[in-house]
């Protein structure tokens, strides 16, 4: 099942995608795709609905972030062996964790703002894991039961802020618009193996990233369990699980985003995003 949120920013309504690719409204059935409404029990109730009787939503409506009520976005760095090689760093012995501000969350097709003073804004297509049930000190064997589903994430990153401005990575990761989520929250039952998905990203029609989640160093079950050892994962939280090679920083010469460009990205079975880059006001 593909769940989504649609409408103007800050006023999104819940919906789902039917078998013909049309948006159906869940307004009046669930208040939003957040909190306990991301649990297995709630998702099963939605699955039992007669989708054909749900109201159709007009075509071309804006899609919002596919999940609401996110208390934190947890990034995992250097989690693809081929990306670590591209960056010229050793494969980490444990997952590298950083945080992205919740104010960085946007819809999948909203504009990406190039921050003031930025010269090195970069792209990263990533598999997002959406938490559906509180997780604290859980085992790898229990990880999947805490996952509501998956989504596409563009982990937009300003490299000079991240790597040249002292401190931790967070400076370059949490700028406004740096976490487009969606288009859909695809429930975990639809994804047989999250470690066997193709993912890609293009800028102005040129494909820079073309990888597979099979080259992750730490898989989904490991990451959910690992992060839960350090913080409680709450329903609606998102773990963005790292990126394959092909980022702008890894090009020779390096390539970075500037206003007026088009970024397209997608993951097998999870849909696509398209963003325009604009200068931050």
mmCIF file of C-alpha atoms in Angstrom:
data_model
loop_
_atom_site.group_PDB
_atom_site.id
_atom_site.type_symbol
_atom_site.label_atom_id
_atom_site.label_comp_id
_atom_site.label_asym_id
_atom_site.label_seq_id
_atom_site.Cartn_x
_atom_site.Cartn_y
_atom_site.Cartn_z
ATOM 1 C CA UNK A 1 0.000 0.000 0.000
ATOM 2 C CA UNK A 2 1.205 3.491 -0.903
ATOM 3 C CA UNK A 3 0.182 6.132 1.613
ATOM 4 C CA UNK A 4 0.666 9.852 1.019
ATOM 5 C CA UNK A 5 -0.177 13.373 2.101
ATOM 6 C CA UNK A 6 -1.459 16.036 -0.279
ATOM 7 C CA UNK A 7 -2.390 19.707 -0.259
ATOM 8 C CA UNK A 8 -0.827 23.034 0.589
ATOM 9 C CA UNK A 9 2.209 23.115 2.843
ATOM 10 C CA UNK A 10 1.176 22.878 6.480
ATOM 11 C CA UNK A 11 -2.385 21.857 5.550
ATOM 12 C CA UNK A 12 -1.792 18.411 4.067
ATOM 13 C CA UNK A 13 -4.462 15.732 4.144
ATOM 14 C CA UNK A 14 -3.935 11.950 4.243
ATOM 15 C CA UNK A 15 -4.502 9.794 1.206
ATOM 16 C CA UNK A 16 -3.435 6.710 -0.666
ATOM 17 C CA UNK A 17 -2.572 5.714 -4.206
ATOM 18 C CA UNK A 18 -5.017 3.318 -5.844
ATOM 19 C CA UNK A 19 -4.134 0.541 -8.277
ATOM 20 C CA UNK A 20 -4.642 2.912 -11.228
ATOM 21 C CA UNK A 21 -2.184 5.474 -9.861
ATOM 22 C CA UNK A 22 -4.886 7.887 -8.712
ATOM 23 C CA UNK A 23 -4.931 9.616 -5.348
ATOM 24 C CA UNK A 24 -7.793 8.717 -3.026
ATOM 25 C CA UNK A 25 -8.604 10.783 0.049
ATOM 26 C CA UNK A 26 -8.485 9.389 3.587
ATOM 27 C CA UNK A 27 -9.904 12.608 5.030
ATOM 28 C CA UNK A 28 -12.358 11.801 7.809
ATOM 29 C CA UNK A 29 -10.970 8.275 8.164
ATOM 30 C CA UNK A 30 -7.614 9.111 9.724
ATOM 31 C CA UNK A 31 -6.574 12.614 10.853
ATOM 32 C CA UNK A 32 -3.058 12.260 9.422
ATOM 33 C CA UNK A 33 -0.266 9.780 8.770
ATOM 34 C CA UNK A 34 1.423 10.272 12.111
ATOM 35 C CA UNK A 35 1.977 8.731 15.528
ATOM 36 C CA UNK A 36 -0.083 5.668 16.388
ATOM 37 C CA UNK A 37 -1.767 5.854 12.983
ATOM 38 C CA UNK A 38 1.477 4.421 11.550
ATOM 39 C CA UNK A 39 1.145 1.233 13.597
ATOM 40 C CA UNK A 40 0.546 -2.150 12.002
ATOM 41 C CA UNK A 41 -2.998 -2.166 13.385
ATOM 42 C CA UNK A 42 -3.877 1.223 11.915
ATOM 43 C CA UNK A 43 -2.323 0.423 8.542
ATOM 44 C CA UNK A 44 -4.263 -2.850 8.443
ATOM 45 C CA UNK A 45 -7.531 -0.965 9.030
ATOM 46 C CA UNK A 46 -6.744 1.287 6.072
ATOM 47 C CA UNK A 47 -5.913 -1.774 3.976
ATOM 48 C CA UNK A 48 -9.363 -3.206 4.661
ATOM 49 C CA UNK A 49 -11.141 -0.166 3.204
ATOM 50 C CA UNK A 50 -12.967 -0.369 -0.104
ATOM 51 C CA UNK A 51 -10.582 1.896 -2.014
ATOM 52 C CA UNK A 52 -12.991 2.353 -4.923
ATOM 53 C CA UNK A 53 -15.415 4.133 -2.574
ATOM 54 C CA UNK A 54 -12.843 6.661 -1.363
ATOM 55 C CA UNK A 55 -13.099 10.157 -2.921
ATOM 56 C CA UNK A 56 -10.779 10.879 -5.821
ATOM 57 C CA UNK A 57 -8.391 13.817 -5.434
ATOM 58 C CA UNK A 58 -7.888 16.226 -8.321
ATOM 59 C CA UNK A 59 -4.909 15.550 -10.526
ATOM 60 C CA UNK A 60 -1.839 17.738 -10.148
ATOM 61 C CA UNK A 61 -2.329 18.374 -6.434
ATOM 62 C CA UNK A 62 0.840 19.107 -4.478
ATOM 63 C CA UNK A 63 2.283 16.164 -2.568
ATOM 64 C CA UNK A 64 3.530 16.874 0.932
ATOM 65 C CA UNK A 65 6.024 14.908 3.010
ATOM 66 C CA UNK A 66 4.675 11.349 3.136
ATOM 67 C CA UNK A 67 4.686 11.240 6.939
ATOM 68 C CA UNK A 68 3.758 13.773 9.622
ATOM 69 C CA UNK A 69 4.724 14.215 13.251
ATOM 70 C CA UNK A 70 8.380 13.408 12.664
ATOM 71 C CA UNK A 71 10.328 14.116 15.845
ATOM 72 C CA UNK A 72 13.722 13.528 14.216
ATOM 73 C CA UNK A 73 15.453 12.604 10.991
ATOM 74 C CA UNK A 74 18.484 10.404 11.637
ATOM 75 C CA UNK A 75 21.101 10.299 8.911
ATOM 76 C CA UNK A 76 23.566 7.476 8.387
ATOM 77 C CA UNK A 77 26.859 8.509 6.804
ATOM 78 C CA UNK A 78 29.238 6.525 4.582
ATOM 79 C CA UNK A 79 26.945 3.493 4.552
ATOM 80 C CA UNK A 80 27.712 2.260 1.031
ATOM 81 C CA UNK A 81 31.051 0.558 0.459
ATOM 82 C CA UNK A 82 31.384 2.068 -3.017
ATOM 83 C CA UNK A 83 30.518 5.564 -1.728
ATOM 84 C CA UNK A 84 33.121 5.284 1.047
ATOM 85 C CA UNK A 85 35.674 4.398 -1.627
ATOM 86 C CA UNK A 86 34.539 7.399 -3.693
ATOM 87 C CA UNK A 87 35.023 9.657 -0.652
ATOM 88 C CA UNK A 88 38.458 8.153 0.002
ATOM 89 C CA UNK A 89 37.666 7.071 3.558
ATOM 90 C CA UNK A 90 37.777 3.748 5.357
ATOM 91 C CA UNK A 91 34.603 1.719 5.757
ATOM 92 C CA UNK A 92 33.276 2.582 9.245
ATOM 93 C CA UNK A 93 33.315 -0.150 11.876
ATOM 94 C CA UNK A 94 29.981 1.100 13.261
ATOM 95 C CA UNK A 95 27.229 3.196 11.677
ATOM 96 C CA UNK A 96 27.980 6.935 11.483
ATOM 97 C CA UNK A 97 25.009 8.896 12.859
ATOM 98 C CA UNK A 98 24.107 12.538 12.284
ATOM 99 C CA UNK A 99 20.879 14.489 12.706
ATOM 100 C CA UNK A 100 18.864 16.508 10.211
ATOM 101 C CA UNK A 101 16.561 19.249 11.507
ATOM 102 C CA UNK A 102 12.854 18.561 11.137
ATOM 103 C CA UNK A 103 12.582 22.017 9.543
ATOM 104 C CA UNK A 104 14.506 20.539 6.587
ATOM 105 C CA UNK A 105 11.526 18.290 5.702
ATOM 106 C CA UNK A 106 9.616 19.161 2.528
ATOM 107 C CA UNK A 107 7.418 17.497 -0.047
ATOM 108 C CA UNK A 108 9.016 15.327 -2.735
ATOM 109 C CA UNK A 109 8.624 17.908 -5.502
ATOM 110 C CA UNK A 110 9.096 21.124 -3.542
ATOM 111 C CA UNK A 111 11.962 23.449 -4.402
ATOM 112 C CA UNK A 112 15.431 22.922 -2.960
ATOM 113 C CA UNK A 113 16.797 26.167 -1.560
ATOM 114 C CA UNK A 114 20.500 26.813 -2.108
ATOM 115 C CA UNK A 115 21.470 28.369 1.258
ATOM 116 C CA UNK A 116 22.967 31.816 1.590
ATOM 117 C CA UNK A 117 26.760 31.584 1.336
ATOM 118 C CA UNK A 118 26.621 28.114 -0.208
ATOM 119 C CA UNK A 119 29.072 27.061 -2.874
ATOM 120 C CA UNK A 120 28.887 23.303 -2.442
ATOM 121 C CA UNK A 121 25.279 22.128 -2.210
ATOM 122 C CA UNK A 122 25.198 18.433 -3.106
ATOM 123 C CA UNK A 123 22.669 15.653 -3.700
ATOM 124 C CA UNK A 124 22.225 12.172 -2.194
ATOM 125 C CA UNK A 125 19.462 9.724 -3.125
ATOM 126 C CA UNK A 126 18.688 7.553 -0.102
ATOM 127 C CA UNK A 127 16.306 4.891 1.159
ATOM 128 C CA UNK A 128 14.262 6.280 4.036
ATOM 129 C CA UNK A 129 12.978 3.985 6.790
ATOM 130 C CA UNK A 130 9.815 5.272 8.497
ATOM 131 C CA UNK A 131 9.289 4.111 12.067
ATOM 132 C CA UNK A 132 5.797 2.893 12.934
ATOM 133 C CA UNK A 133 6.202 1.791 16.555
ATOM 134 C CA UNK A 134 8.390 3.105 19.390
ATOM 135 C CA UNK A 135 11.768 1.370 19.393
ATOM 136 C CA UNK A 136 14.174 1.389 22.322
ATOM 137 C CA UNK A 137 16.973 -1.146 22.835
ATOM 138 C CA UNK A 138 15.492 -3.509 20.271
ATOM 139 C CA UNK A 139 17.247 -6.447 18.635
ATOM 140 C CA UNK A 140 17.919 -6.833 14.933
ATOM 141 C CA UNK A 141 15.442 -9.720 14.888
ATOM 142 C CA UNK A 142 12.711 -7.373 16.125
ATOM 143 C CA UNK A 143 13.598 -4.438 13.857
ATOM 144 C CA UNK A 144 11.101 -4.998 11.050
ATOM 145 C CA UNK A 145 8.149 -4.996 13.462
ATOM 146 C CA UNK A 146 8.996 -1.370 14.258
ATOM 147 C CA UNK A 147 9.091 -0.255 10.610
ATOM 148 C CA UNK A 148 5.942 1.208 9.037
ATOM 149 C CA UNK A 149 7.476 1.368 5.579
ATOM 150 C CA UNK A 150 9.930 3.075 3.252
ATOM 151 C CA UNK A 151 10.243 6.226 1.181
ATOM 152 C CA UNK A 152 12.591 8.093 -1.123
ATOM 153 C CA UNK A 153 14.767 10.764 0.532
ATOM 154 C CA UNK A 154 17.065 13.324 -1.031
ATOM 155 C CA UNK A 155 19.660 13.925 1.689
ATOM 156 C CA UNK A 156 20.658 17.332 0.342
ATOM 157 C CA UNK A 157 24.007 18.389 1.831
ATOM 158 C CA UNK A 158 26.042 21.589 1.845
ATOM 159 C CA UNK A 159 29.612 20.254 1.844
ATOM 160 C CA UNK A 160 31.453 23.405 2.897
ATOM 161 C CA UNK A 161 29.101 23.836 5.866
ATOM 162 C CA UNK A 162 29.426 20.125 6.644
ATOM 163 C CA UNK A 163 33.183 19.683 6.342
ATOM 164 C CA UNK A 164 34.879 23.081 6.418
ATOM 165 C CA UNK A 165 33.046 25.067 9.101
ATOM 166 C CA UNK A 166 34.198 23.143 12.222
ATOM 167 C CA UNK A 167 32.047 20.931 14.434
ATOM 168 C CA UNK A 168 29.782 18.118 13.366
ATOM 169 C CA UNK A 169 28.112 17.333 10.022
ATOM 170 C CA UNK A 170 24.754 18.739 11.123
ATOM 171 C CA UNK A 171 25.527 22.271 9.863
ATOM 172 C CA UNK A 172 25.518 21.067 6.278
ATOM 173 C CA UNK A 173 22.660 18.602 6.615
ATOM 174 C CA UNK A 174 19.777 20.423 8.275
ATOM 175 C CA UNK A 175 19.201 23.507 6.114
ATOM 176 C CA UNK A 176 15.621 24.295 5.116
ATOM 177 C CA UNK A 177 14.364 22.056 2.253
ATOM 178 C CA UNK A 178 17.252 19.578 2.670
ATOM 179 C CA UNK A 179 14.995 16.548 3.380
ATOM 180 C CA UNK A 180 12.394 15.972 0.652
ATOM 181 C CA UNK A 181 10.339 12.896 1.677
ATOM 182 C CA UNK A 182 8.104 10.828 -0.590
ATOM 183 C CA UNK A 183 6.183 10.704 -2.835
ATOM 184 C CA UNK A 184 4.720 7.734 -0.966
ATOM 185 C CA UNK A 185 5.163 5.892 2.290
ATOM 186 C CA UNK A 186 5.253 2.353 0.911
ATOM 187 C CA UNK A 187 4.251 -0.107 3.617
ATOM 188 C CA UNK A 188 6.867 -2.696 4.446
ATOM 189 C CA UNK A 189 4.789 -5.629 3.174
ATOM 190 C CA UNK A 190 5.195 -4.283 -0.383
ATOM 191 C CA UNK A 191 8.991 -4.363 -0.215
ATOM 192 C CA UNK A 192 10.170 -7.945 -0.039
ATOM 193 C CA UNK A 193 13.828 -7.099 0.530
ATOM 194 C CA UNK A 194 14.922 -3.517 1.263
ATOM 195 C CA UNK A 195 18.506 -4.634 0.561
ATOM 196 C CA UNK A 196 17.759 -5.292 -3.103
ATOM 197 C CA UNK A 197 16.463 -1.996 -4.497
ATOM 198 C CA UNK A 198 17.892 0.060 -7.345
ATOM 199 C CA UNK A 199 18.209 3.797 -6.740
ATOM 200 C CA UNK A 200 19.264 6.650 -9.010
ATOM 201 C CA UNK A 201 19.573 10.426 -9.293
ATOM 202 C CA UNK A 202 19.882 12.869 -12.220
ATOM 203 C CA UNK A 203 20.683 16.573 -12.434
ATOM 204 C CA UNK A 204 19.455 18.338 -15.565
ATOM 205 C CA UNK A 205 19.004 14.965 -17.249
ATOM 206 C CA UNK A 206 22.524 13.696 -16.488
ATOM 207 C CA UNK A 207 22.552 10.557 -14.360
ATOM 208 C CA UNK A 208 25.110 10.854 -11.588
ATOM 209 C CA UNK A 209 23.949 8.129 -9.195
ATOM 210 C CA UNK A 210 22.942 4.624 -10.197
ATOM 211 C CA UNK A 211 23.304 2.155 -7.342
ATOM 212 C CA UNK A 212 21.705 -0.581 -5.279
ATOM 213 C CA UNK A 213 20.865 -0.924 -1.600
ATOM 214 C CA UNK A 214 22.667 -4.290 -1.816
ATOM 215 C CA UNK A 215 25.969 -2.425 -1.331
ATOM 216 C CA UNK A 216 24.942 -0.996 2.036
ATOM 217 C CA UNK A 217 27.490 -1.724 4.752
ATOM 218 C CA UNK A 218 24.808 -1.827 7.465
ATOM 219 C CA UNK A 219 21.344 -2.972 6.413
ATOM 220 C CA UNK A 220 17.947 -1.777 7.575
ATOM 221 C CA UNK A 221 17.534 -4.239 10.440
ATOM 222 C CA UNK A 222 20.991 -3.416 11.777
ATOM 223 C CA UNK A 223 20.414 0.330 11.558
ATOM 224 C CA UNK A 224 17.024 0.349 13.303
ATOM 225 C CA UNK A 225 18.408 -1.769 16.135
ATOM 226 C CA UNK A 226 21.654 0.204 16.358
ATOM 227 C CA UNK A 227 20.059 3.655 16.475
ATOM 228 C CA UNK A 228 17.596 2.435 19.124
ATOM 229 C CA UNK A 229 20.521 1.790 21.469
ATOM 230 C CA UNK A 230 21.211 5.545 21.602
ATOM 231 C CA UNK A 231 17.762 7.146 21.391
ATOM 232 C CA UNK A 232 14.115 6.168 21.345
ATOM 233 C CA UNK A 233 12.756 5.967 17.832
ATOM 234 C CA UNK A 234 9.212 7.298 17.711
ATOM 235 C CA UNK A 235 6.424 6.732 15.163
ATOM 236 C CA UNK A 236 7.030 9.037 12.219
ATOM 237 C CA UNK A 237 10.781 9.240 12.723
ATOM 238 C CA UNK A 238 12.838 8.685 9.591
ATOM 239 C CA UNK A 239 16.215 6.976 9.245
ATOM 240 C CA UNK A 240 17.857 7.955 5.982
ATOM 241 C CA UNK A 241 20.247 5.129 5.277
ATOM 242 C CA UNK A 242 23.128 6.482 3.189
ATOM 243 C CA UNK A 243 23.827 7.011 -0.487
ATOM 244 C CA UNK A 244 25.580 5.139 -3.305
ATOM 245 C CA UNK A 245 28.461 6.729 -5.272
ATOM 246 C CA UNK A 246 27.929 9.561 -7.720
ATOM 247 C CA UNK A 247 27.515 12.580 -5.441
ATOM 248 C CA UNK A 248 28.744 15.932 -6.716
ATOM 249 C CA UNK A 249 31.646 15.981 -4.271
ATOM 250 C CA UNK A 250 32.888 12.720 -5.815
ATOM 251 C CA UNK A 251 33.053 14.016 -9.396
ATOM 252 C CA UNK A 252 36.312 15.019 -11.076
ATOM 253 C CA UNK A 253 36.088 17.967 -11.228
ATOM 254 C CA UNK A 254 33.562 18.392 -8.423
ATOM 255 C CA UNK A 255 30.034 19.437 -9.395
ATOM 256 C CA UNK A 256 27.594 21.237 -7.128
ATOM 257 C CA UNK A 257 24.052 22.530 -7.418
ATOM 258 C CA UNK A 258 23.177 26.100 -8.334
ATOM 259 C CA UNK A 259 19.831 27.880 -8.740
ATOM 260 C CA UNK A 260 17.842 26.998 -11.841
ATOM 261 C CA UNK A 261 18.570 23.263 -12.033
ATOM 262 C CA UNK A 262 16.295 20.207 -12.003
ATOM 263 C CA UNK A 263 17.007 17.226 -9.757
ATOM 264 C CA UNK A 264 15.204 13.918 -10.363
ATOM 265 C CA UNK A 265 15.641 10.797 -8.258
ATOM 266 C CA UNK A 266 13.908 7.550 -7.486
ATOM 267 C CA UNK A 267 14.038 4.136 -5.868
ATOM 268 C CA UNK A 268 12.628 0.932 -7.306
ATOM 269 C CA UNK A 269 9.091 0.419 -5.995
ATOM 270 C CA UNK A 270 9.091 3.656 -3.996
ATOM 271 C CA UNK A 271 8.437 6.279 -6.664
ATOM 272 C CA UNK A 272 10.261 9.373 -7.879
ATOM 273 C CA UNK A 273 10.936 12.946 -6.808
ATOM 274 C CA UNK A 274 11.631 16.047 -8.910
ATOM 275 C CA UNK A 275 12.906 19.306 -7.478
ATOM 276 C CA UNK A 276 13.912 22.714 -8.838
ATOM 277 C CA UNK A 277 16.791 24.531 -7.190
ATOM 278 C CA UNK A 278 16.282 28.141 -6.147
ATOM 279 C CA UNK A 279 18.283 30.677 -4.176
ATOM 280 C CA UNK A 280 17.249 30.944 -0.525
ATOM 281 C CA UNK A 281 15.610 34.257 0.312
#
